[in-house]
Coordinates of C-alpha atoms in Angstrom, one line a residue:
X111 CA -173.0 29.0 15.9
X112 CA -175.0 31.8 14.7
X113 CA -174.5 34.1 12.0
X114 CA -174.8 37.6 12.5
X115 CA -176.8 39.6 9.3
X116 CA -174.7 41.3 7.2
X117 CA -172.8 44.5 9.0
X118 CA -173.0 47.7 7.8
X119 CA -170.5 50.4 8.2
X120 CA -170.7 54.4 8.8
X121 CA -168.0 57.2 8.5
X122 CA -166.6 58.4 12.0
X123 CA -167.5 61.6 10.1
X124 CA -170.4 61.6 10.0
X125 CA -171.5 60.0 6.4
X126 CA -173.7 56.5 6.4
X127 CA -173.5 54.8 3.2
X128 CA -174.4 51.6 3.8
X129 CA -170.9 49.6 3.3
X130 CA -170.6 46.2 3.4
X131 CA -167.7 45.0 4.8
X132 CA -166.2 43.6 1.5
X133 CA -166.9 47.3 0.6
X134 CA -164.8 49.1 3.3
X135 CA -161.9 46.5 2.8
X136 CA -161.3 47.8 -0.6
X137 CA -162.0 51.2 -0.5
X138 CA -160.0 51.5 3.1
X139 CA -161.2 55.7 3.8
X140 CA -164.6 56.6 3.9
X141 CA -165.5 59.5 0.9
X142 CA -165.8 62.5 3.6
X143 CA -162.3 61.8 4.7
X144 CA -163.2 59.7 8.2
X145 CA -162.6 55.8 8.9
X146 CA -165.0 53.4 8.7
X147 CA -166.8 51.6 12.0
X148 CA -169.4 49.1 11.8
X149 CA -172.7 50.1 13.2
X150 CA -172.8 47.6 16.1
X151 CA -170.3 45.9 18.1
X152 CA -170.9 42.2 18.3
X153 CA -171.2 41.0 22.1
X154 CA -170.0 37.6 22.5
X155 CA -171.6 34.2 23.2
X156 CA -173.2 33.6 26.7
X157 CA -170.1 30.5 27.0
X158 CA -167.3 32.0 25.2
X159 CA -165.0 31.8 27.9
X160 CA -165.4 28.1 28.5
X161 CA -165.9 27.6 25.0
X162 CA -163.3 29.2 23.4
X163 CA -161.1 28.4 26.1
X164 CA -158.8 25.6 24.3
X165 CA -159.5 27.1 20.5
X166 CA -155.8 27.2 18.6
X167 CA -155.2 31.1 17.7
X168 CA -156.8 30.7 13.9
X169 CA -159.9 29.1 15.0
X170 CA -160.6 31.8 17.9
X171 CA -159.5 34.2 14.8
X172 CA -162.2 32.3 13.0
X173 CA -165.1 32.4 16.0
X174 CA -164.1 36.3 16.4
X175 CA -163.9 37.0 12.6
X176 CA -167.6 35.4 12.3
X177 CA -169.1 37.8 14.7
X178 CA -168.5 40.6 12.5
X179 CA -168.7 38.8 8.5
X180 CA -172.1 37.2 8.0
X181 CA -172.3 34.0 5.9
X182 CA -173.9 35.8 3.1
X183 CA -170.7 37.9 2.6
X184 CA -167.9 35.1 2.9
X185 CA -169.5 31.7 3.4
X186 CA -168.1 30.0 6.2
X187 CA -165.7 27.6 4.6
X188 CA -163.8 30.3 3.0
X189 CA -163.5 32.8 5.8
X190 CA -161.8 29.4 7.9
X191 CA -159.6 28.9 4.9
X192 CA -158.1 32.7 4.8
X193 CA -157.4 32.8 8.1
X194 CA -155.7 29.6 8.0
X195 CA -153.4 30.5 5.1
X196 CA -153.1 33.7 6.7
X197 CA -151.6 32.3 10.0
X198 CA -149.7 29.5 8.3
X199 CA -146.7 31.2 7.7
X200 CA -146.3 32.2 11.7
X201 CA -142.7 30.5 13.2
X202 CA -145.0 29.9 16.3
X203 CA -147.7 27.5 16.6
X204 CA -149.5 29.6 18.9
X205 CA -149.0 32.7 16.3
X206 CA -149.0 35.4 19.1
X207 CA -147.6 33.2 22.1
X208 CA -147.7 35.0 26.3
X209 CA -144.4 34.5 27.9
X210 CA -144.5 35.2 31.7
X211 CA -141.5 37.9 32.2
X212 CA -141.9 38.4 35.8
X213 CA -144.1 35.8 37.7
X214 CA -144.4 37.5 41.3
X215 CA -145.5 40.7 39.6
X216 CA -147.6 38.9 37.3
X217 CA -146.1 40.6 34.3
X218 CA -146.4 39.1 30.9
X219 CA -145.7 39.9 27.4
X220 CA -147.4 38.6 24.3
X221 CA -145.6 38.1 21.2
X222 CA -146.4 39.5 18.4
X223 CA -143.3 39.2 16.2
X224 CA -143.3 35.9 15.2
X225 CA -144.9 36.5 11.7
X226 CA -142.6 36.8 8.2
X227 CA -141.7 40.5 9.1
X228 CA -140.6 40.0 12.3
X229 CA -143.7 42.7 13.7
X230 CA -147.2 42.2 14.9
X231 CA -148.3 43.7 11.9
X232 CA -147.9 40.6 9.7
X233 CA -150.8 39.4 12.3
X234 CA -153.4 41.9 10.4
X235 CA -151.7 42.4 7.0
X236 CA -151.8 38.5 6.1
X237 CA -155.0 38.4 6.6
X238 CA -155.9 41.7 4.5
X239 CA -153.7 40.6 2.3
X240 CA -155.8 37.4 1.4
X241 CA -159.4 39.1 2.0
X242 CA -157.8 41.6 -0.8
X243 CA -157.3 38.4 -3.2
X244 CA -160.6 36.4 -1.9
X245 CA -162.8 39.2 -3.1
X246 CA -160.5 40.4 -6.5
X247 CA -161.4 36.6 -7.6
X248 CA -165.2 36.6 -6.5
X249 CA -165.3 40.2 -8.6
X250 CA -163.0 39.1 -11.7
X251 CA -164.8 35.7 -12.1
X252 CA -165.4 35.2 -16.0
X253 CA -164.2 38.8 -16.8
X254 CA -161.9 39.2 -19.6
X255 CA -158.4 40.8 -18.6
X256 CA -159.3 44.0 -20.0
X257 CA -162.5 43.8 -17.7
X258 CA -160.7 42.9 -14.3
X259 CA -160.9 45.0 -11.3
X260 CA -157.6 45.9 -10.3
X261 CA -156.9 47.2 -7.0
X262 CA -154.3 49.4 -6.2
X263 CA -153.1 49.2 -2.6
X264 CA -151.6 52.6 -1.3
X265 CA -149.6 52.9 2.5
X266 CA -147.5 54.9 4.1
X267 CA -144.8 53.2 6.6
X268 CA -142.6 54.5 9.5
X269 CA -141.1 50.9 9.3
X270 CA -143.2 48.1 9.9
X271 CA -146.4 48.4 8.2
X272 CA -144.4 48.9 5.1
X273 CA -142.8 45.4 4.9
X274 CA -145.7 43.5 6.0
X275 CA -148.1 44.9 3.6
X276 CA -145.9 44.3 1.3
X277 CA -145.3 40.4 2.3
X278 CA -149.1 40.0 2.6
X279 CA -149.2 41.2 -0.8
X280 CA -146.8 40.3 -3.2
X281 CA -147.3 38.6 -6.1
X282 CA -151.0 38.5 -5.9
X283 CA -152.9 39.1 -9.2
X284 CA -154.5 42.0 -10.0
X285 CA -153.1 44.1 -7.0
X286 CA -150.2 46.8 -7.0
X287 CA -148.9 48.3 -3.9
X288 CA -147.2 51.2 -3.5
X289 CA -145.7 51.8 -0.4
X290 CA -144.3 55.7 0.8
X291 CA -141.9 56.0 3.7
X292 CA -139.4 58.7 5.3
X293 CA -136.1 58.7 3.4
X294 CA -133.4 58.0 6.1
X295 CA -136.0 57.0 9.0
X296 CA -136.4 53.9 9.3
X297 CA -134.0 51.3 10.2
X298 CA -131.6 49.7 7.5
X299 CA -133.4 46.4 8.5
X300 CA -136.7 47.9 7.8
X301 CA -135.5 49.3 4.8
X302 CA -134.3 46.0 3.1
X303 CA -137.3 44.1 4.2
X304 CA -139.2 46.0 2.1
X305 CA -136.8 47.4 -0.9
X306 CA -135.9 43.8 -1.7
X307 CA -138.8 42.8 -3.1
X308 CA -138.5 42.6 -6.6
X309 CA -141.8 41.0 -7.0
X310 CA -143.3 43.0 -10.5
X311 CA -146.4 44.6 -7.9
X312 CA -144.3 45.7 -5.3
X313 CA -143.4 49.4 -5.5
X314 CA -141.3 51.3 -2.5
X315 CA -141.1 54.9 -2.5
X316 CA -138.7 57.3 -0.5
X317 CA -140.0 60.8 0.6
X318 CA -138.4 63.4 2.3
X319 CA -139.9 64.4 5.4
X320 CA -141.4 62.2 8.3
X321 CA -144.2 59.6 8.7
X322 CA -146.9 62.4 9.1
X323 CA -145.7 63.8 5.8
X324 CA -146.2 60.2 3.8
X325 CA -149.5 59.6 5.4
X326 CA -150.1 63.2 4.3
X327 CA -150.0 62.1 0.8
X328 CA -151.4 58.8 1.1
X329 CA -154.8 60.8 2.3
X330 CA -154.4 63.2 -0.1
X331 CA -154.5 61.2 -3.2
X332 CA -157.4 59.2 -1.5
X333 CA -159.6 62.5 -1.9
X334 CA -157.9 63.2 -5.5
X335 CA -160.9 62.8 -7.8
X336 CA -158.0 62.5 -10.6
X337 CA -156.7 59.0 -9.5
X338 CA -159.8 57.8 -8.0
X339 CA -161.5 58.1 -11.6
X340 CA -158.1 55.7 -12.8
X341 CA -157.5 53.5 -10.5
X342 CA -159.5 51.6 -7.5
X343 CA -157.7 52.7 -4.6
X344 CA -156.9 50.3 -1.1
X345 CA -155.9 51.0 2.0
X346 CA -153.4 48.8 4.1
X347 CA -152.7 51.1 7.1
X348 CA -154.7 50.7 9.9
X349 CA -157.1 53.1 8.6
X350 CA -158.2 49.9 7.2
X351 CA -160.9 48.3 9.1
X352 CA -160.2 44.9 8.4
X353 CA -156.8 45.8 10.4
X354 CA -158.8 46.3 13.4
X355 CA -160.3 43.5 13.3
X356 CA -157.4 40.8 12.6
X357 CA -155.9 42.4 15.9
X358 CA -158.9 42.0 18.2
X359 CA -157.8 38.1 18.4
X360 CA -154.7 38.4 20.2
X361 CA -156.2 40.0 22.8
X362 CA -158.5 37.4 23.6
X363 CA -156.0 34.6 22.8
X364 CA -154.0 36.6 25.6
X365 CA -156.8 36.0 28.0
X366 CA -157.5 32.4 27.5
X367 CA -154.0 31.2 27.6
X368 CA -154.2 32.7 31.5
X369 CA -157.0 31.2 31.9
X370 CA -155.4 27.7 30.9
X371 CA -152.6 28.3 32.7
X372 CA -154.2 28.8 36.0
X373 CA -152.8 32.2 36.1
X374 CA -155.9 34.1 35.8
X375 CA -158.7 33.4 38.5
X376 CA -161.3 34.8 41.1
X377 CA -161.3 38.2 41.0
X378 CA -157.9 39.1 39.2
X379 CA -158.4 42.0 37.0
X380 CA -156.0 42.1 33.7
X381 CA -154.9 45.2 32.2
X382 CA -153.2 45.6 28.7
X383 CA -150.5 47.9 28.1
X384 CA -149.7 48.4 24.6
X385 CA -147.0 50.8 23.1
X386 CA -148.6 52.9 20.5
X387 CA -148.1 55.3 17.8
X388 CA -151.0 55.3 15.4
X389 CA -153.7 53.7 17.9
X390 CA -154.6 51.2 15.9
X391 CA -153.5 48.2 18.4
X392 CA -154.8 49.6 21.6
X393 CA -157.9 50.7 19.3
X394 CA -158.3 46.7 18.9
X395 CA -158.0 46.5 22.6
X396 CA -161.1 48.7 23.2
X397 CA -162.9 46.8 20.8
X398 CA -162.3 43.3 22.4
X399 CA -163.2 45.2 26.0
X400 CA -166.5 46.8 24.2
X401 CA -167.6 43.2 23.1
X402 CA -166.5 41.9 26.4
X403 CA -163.4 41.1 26.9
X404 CA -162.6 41.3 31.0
X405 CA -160.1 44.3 30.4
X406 CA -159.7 46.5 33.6
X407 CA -157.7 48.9 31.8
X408 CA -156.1 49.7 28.3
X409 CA -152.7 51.4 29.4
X410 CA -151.4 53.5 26.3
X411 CA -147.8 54.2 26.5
X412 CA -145.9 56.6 24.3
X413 CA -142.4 57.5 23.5
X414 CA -141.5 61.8 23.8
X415 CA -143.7 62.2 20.9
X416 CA -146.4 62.1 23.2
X417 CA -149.7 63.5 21.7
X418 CA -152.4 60.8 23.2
X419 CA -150.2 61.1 26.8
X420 CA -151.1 64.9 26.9
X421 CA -154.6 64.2 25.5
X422 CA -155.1 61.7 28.5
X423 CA -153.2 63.9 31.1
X424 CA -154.6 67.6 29.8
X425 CA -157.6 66.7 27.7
X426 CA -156.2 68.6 24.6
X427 CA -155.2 67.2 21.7
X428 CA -152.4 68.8 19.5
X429 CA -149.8 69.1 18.0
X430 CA -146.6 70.3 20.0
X431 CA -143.2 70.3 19.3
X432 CA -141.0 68.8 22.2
X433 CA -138.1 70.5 23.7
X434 CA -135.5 69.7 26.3
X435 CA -133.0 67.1 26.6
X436 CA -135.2 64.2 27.4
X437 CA -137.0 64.5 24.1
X438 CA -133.4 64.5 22.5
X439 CA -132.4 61.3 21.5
X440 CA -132.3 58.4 19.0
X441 CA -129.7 56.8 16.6
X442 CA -129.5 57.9 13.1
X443 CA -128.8 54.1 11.8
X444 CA -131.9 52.7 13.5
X445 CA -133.6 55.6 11.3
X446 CA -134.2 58.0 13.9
X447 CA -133.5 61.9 12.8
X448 CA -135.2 65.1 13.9
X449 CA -137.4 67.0 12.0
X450 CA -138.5 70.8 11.8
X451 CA -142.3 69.6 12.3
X452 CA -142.2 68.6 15.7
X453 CA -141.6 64.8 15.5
X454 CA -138.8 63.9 17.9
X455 CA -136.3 61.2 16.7
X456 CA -136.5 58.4 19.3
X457 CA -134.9 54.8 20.1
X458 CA -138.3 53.8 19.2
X459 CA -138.6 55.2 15.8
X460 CA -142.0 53.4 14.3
X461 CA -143.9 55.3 17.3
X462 CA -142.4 58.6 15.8
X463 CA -146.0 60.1 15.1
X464 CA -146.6 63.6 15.6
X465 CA -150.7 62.5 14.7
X466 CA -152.5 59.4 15.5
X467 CA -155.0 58.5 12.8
X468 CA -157.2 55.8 14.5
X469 CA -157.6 58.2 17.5
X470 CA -160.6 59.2 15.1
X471 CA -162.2 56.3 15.4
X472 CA -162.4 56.3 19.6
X473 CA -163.2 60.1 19.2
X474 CA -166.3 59.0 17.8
X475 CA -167.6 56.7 20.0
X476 CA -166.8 59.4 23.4
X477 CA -168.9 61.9 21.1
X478 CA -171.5 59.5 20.4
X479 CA -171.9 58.7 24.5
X480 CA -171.1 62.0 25.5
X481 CA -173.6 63.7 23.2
X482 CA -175.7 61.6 22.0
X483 CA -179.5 60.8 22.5
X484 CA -181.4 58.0 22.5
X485 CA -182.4 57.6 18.6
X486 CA -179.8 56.2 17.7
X487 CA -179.5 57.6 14.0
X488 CA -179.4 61.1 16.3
X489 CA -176.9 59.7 18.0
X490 CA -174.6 58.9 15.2
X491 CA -175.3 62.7 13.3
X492 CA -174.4 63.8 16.5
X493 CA -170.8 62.2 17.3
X494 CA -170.3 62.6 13.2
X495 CA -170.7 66.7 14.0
X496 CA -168.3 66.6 17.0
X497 CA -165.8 64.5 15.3
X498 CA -165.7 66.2 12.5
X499 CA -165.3 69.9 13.8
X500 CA -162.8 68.3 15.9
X501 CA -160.2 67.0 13.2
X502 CA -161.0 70.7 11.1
X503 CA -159.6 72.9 14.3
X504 CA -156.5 70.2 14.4
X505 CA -156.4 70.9 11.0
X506 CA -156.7 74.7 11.3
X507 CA -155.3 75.1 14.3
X508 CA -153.2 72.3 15.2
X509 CA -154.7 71.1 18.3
X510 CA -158.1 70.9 19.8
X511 CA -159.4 70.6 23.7
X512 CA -162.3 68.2 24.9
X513 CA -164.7 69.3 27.4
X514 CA -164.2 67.3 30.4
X515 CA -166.8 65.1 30.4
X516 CA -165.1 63.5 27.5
X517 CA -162.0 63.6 29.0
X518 CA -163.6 61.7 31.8
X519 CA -165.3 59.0 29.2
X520 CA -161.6 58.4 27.6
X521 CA -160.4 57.8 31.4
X522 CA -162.6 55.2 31.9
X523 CA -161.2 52.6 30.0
X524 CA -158.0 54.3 29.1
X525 CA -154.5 55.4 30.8
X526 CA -151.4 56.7 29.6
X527 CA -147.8 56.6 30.1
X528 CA -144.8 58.6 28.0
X529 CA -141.5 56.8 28.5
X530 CA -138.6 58.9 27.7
X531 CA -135.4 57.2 26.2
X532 CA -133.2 56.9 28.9
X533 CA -136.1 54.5 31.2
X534 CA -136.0 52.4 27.5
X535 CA -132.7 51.8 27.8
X536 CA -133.2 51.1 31.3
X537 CA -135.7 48.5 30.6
X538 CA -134.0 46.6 28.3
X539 CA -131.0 46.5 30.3
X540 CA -132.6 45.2 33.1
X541 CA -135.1 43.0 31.7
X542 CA -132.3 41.2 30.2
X543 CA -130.5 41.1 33.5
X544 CA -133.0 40.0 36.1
X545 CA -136.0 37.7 33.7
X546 CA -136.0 34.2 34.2
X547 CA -138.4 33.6 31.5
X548 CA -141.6 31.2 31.7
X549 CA -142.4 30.2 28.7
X550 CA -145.1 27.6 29.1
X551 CA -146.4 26.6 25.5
X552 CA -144.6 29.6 24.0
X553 CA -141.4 29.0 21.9
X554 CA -139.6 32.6 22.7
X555 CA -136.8 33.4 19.8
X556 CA -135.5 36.9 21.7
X557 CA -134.6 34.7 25.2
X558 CA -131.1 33.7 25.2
X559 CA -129.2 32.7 28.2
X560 CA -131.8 32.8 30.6
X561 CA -132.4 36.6 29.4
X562 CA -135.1 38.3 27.3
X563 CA -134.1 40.8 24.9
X564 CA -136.8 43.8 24.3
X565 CA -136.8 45.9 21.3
X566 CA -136.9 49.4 22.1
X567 CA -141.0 49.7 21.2
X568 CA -141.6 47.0 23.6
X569 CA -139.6 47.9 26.3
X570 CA -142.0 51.4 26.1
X571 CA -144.6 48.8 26.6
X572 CA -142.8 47.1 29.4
X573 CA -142.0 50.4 31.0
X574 CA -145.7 51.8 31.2
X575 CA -146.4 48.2 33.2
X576 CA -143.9 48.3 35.1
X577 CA -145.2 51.9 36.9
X578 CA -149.0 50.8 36.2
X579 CA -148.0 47.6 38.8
X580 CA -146.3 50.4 41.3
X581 CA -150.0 51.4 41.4
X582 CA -152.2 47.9 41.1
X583 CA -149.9 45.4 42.1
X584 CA -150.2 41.3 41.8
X585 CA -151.9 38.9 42.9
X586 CA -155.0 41.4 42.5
X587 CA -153.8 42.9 39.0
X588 CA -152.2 41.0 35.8
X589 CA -150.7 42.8 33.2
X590 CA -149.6 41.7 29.7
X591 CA -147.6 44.0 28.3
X592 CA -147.5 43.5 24.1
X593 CA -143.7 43.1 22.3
X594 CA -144.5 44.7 19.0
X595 CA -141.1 44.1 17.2
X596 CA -138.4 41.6 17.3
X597 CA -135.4 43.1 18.7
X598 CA -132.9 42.2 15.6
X599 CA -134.9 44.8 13.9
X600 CA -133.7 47.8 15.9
X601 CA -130.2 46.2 17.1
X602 CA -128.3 49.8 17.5
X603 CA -131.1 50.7 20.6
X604 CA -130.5 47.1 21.7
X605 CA -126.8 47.6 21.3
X606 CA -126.8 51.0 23.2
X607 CA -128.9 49.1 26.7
X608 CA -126.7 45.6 26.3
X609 CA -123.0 46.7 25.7
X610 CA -120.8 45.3 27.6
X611 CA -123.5 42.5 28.7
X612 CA -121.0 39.2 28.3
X613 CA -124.0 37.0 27.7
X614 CA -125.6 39.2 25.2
X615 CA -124.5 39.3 21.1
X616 CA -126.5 40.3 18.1
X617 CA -125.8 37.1 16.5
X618 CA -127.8 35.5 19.1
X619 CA -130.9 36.8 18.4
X620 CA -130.4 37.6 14.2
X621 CA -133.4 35.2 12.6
X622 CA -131.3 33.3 9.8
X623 CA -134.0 35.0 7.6
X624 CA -132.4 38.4 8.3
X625 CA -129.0 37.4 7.8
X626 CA -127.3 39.1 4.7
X627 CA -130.7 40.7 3.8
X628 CA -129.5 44.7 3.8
X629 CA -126.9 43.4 1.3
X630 CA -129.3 41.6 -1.4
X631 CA -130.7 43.4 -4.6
X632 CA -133.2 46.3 -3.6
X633 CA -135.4 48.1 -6.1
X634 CA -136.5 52.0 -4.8
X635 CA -138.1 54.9 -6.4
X636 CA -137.5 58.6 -4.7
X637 CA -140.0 60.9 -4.5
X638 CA -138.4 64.8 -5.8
X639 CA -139.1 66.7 -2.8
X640 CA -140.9 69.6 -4.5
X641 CA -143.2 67.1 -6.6
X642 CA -145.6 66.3 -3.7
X643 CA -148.3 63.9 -3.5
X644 CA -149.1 64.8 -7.3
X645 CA -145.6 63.5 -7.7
X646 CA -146.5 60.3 -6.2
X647 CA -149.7 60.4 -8.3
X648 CA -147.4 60.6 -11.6
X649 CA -145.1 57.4 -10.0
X650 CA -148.1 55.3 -9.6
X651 CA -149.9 56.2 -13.1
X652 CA -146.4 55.4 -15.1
X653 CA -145.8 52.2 -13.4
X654 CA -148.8 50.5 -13.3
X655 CA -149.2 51.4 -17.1
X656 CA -145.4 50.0 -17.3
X657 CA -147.0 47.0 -15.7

């Protein structure tokens, strides 16, 4: 196979410095503030889908991770041998397997919950995780200790993304990570997965406030000169590039395994519906459609806190505070609690986003078609400019509008759906009641008794299909709706849609590895509410020193 030469990267903000992808995996945010893209999207092979039609999950992550990291930045051998370790902790043997939920409405959901974490998050931060320590040991080769290049990692969490950073990155030499999230908002699962960690570089921190306001910080201290001159900084949120990236495989795996089953064939058009709160996930969606991946249509569903929905329905982006009874809701134990900003608590609380930080990164590439020109460097200036006045009037002004040929750009490849609570408890319910799973190769762990079990995030997901089919039924249209979470981790929702179900118990679908786990030794460091992010700056200065 041919090698690509050696991508660069560019700020969504406008900035070009000439990154190299080990480059933009450490330093996670670009200098002006914006996320990195690489310059070119790799198109794929003229016989990929005949090719690549029988590849296990890590080698198609391999062929797909190639594409983007020449040979001259991790030689071949070693890029096959992270991805391997990376996926070799996965209880399936397909990593991300498609179950067939309803087969005369060809509706199918692809699991991405099968990792240590228990979220499709582990399918990303495993592999960061071990890029992180591949290119620590190229840099640190022959240095003496007071020499080494230390990294330290720095995320915010609104549940997931907390715990499988952390798993990807325990116990590795020469990284700390400190990870922020919402005192009291995320689920007591969540909360253990992370807190009992005692590895000595693992560090969790409680904040008051919501997701918005830890993410907040987390890009605050990224454009502190202060820390920067102390300490390398990482990112492991999906502001991350290499995040991206790890995620574009699944939605190809989820393409050839219809292909192998015989589901997929003459002119059936597939569409994706993913649940989303951040945008990183359907942002790896677009990219697997930009290098070619038959994709009809990238449905993005939301819970109330529906920002992108009104973006996709209205063309304005902003922030909005919710009101009425629909967008009241959510269970205090599965970590859902309002908050004066305008984020609603939810059934689904890891979409519980008020703003969407990867949206920046799709922003660009409407700017760079809607305004761009034909010189390419142009081109780029040109959707840097637009981007960037964009985020400044959210920033000033909460909110900005697109004009509508923009509007009509994001249309083209995207729809949206908001789901309110009540249809998620719906769902669940009656996915439970009326699948007859097909699992073909897939070895499903949330099925019991002839029913599958949704947590609340994927139901949203399932939900959003479910009226996308009303609209482009089967056999013409298959959708594969994406299960983000395993339902254990969010068993009050679950409890609230399958009480009083006789077949159903939590103790059915409790992993052993979750068993006891709120109960074990945790180890937590609170953030005093009026110290800030230059309170968090303090925290990490004192313990890495402590270190």
């Amino acid at each position: 196979m041919s090698q690509p030469r050696s991508q660069r990267y560019l700020s969504t903000r406008g900035g070009s410095y000439d990154l190299s992808f080990e480059d933009v995996v450490l330093k996670g945010l670009a200098q002006d503030g914006g996320l990195f893209i690489p310059e070119e999207v790799p198109g794929l092979p003229e016989d990929w889908s005949t090719a690549w039609r029988d590849l296990s999950f890590e080698e198609l992550a391999f062929r797909i991770c190639s594409l983007y990291i020449s040979t001259s930045e991790i030689p071949s051998n070693d890029l096959r041998d992270i991805v391997s370790r990376s996926y070799s902790c996965f209880r399936s043997a397909d990593v991300t397997p498609l179950a067939t939920l309803d087969p005369k409405k060809n509706l199918h959901i692809l699991e991405l919950f099968h990792g240590p974490t228990f979220a499709f998050k582990d399918v990303a931060l495993q592999l960061l995780g071990n890029l992180f320590e591949y290119f620590l040991v190229r840099r640190n080769k022959g240095r003496l200790e007071k020499e080494r290049y230390h990294l330290t990692v720095i995320g915010a969490t609104s549940g997931d993304t907390g715990s499988a950073a952390i798993y990807g990155l325990r116990d590795k030499k020469d990284i700390d990570v400190f990870i922020l999230h919402p005192k009291g908002k995320i689920s007591p699962i969540q909360e253990a997965q992370m807190t009992t960690v005692l590895d000595p570089n693992v560090h969790n921190i409680a904040a008051e406030g919501t997701f918005d306001d830890c993410q907040a910080i987390v890009k605050a201290l990224f454009a502190d000169p202060i820390i920067n001159k102390n300490h390398s900084l990482g990112a492991v949120n999906s502001i991350n590039w290499a995040r991206i990236l790890a995620q574009i495989t699944y939605y190809f795996y989820a393409y050839l395994s219809l292909l192998r089953s015989g589901g997929l064939s003459g002119s059936a058009e597939l569409r994706f519906v993913v649940p989303t709160g951040n945008f990183g996930d359907v942002l790896a969606g677009y990219y697997a459609k930009r290098m070619g991946l038959p994709t009809e249509k990238l449905v993005v569903a939301t819970n109330e806190n529906d920002i992108l929905y009104r973006f996709w329905t209205t063309g304005r982006y902003e922030k909005h505070a919710l009101h009425g009874r629909e967008a009241e809701g959510g269970i205090p134990e599965d970590g859902a609690k309002a908050h004066p900003s305008g984020v609603k608590e939810t059934l689904s609380p890891a979409m519980d986003i008020l703003v969407s930080s990867n949206f920046e990164r799709l922003l660009w590439y409407l700017a760079y078609e809607a305004y761009g020109s034909e010189d390419v460097v142009s081109a780029r200036e040109a959707a840097g400019k637009m981007v960037k006045g964009w985020l400044e009037e959210l920033k000033s002004s909460d909110g900005f509008s697109v004009e509508p040929a923009v509007l009509r750009l994001a249309g083209r490849d995207f729809e949206s759906e908001r789901v309110s609570d009540a249809e998620t408890v719906a769902t669940i319910k009656g996915i439970f009641s009326s699948s007859g799973v097909s699992q073909g190769a897939a070895s499903t762990i949330s099925a019991i008794d002839g029913g599958y079990v949704l947590d609340p995030h994927s139901a949203i997901g399932v939900t959003a299909a479910l009226r996308s089919i009303a609209r482009h039924p089967a056999p013409e249209t298959h959708h594969v709706a994406l299960a983000t979470a395993h339902p254990a981790k969010f068993a009050h929702a679950v409890d609230v849609a399958l009480k009083g179900e006789p077949s159903f118990s939590y103790e059915k679908i409790l992993p052993e590895a979750l068993v006891g786990i709120e109960r074990k030794q945790k180890r937590i460091h609170v953030l005093e509410p009026s110290k800030g992010w230059e309170g968090v700056r303090e925290m990490i200065d004192n313990l890495r020193v402590n270190r």
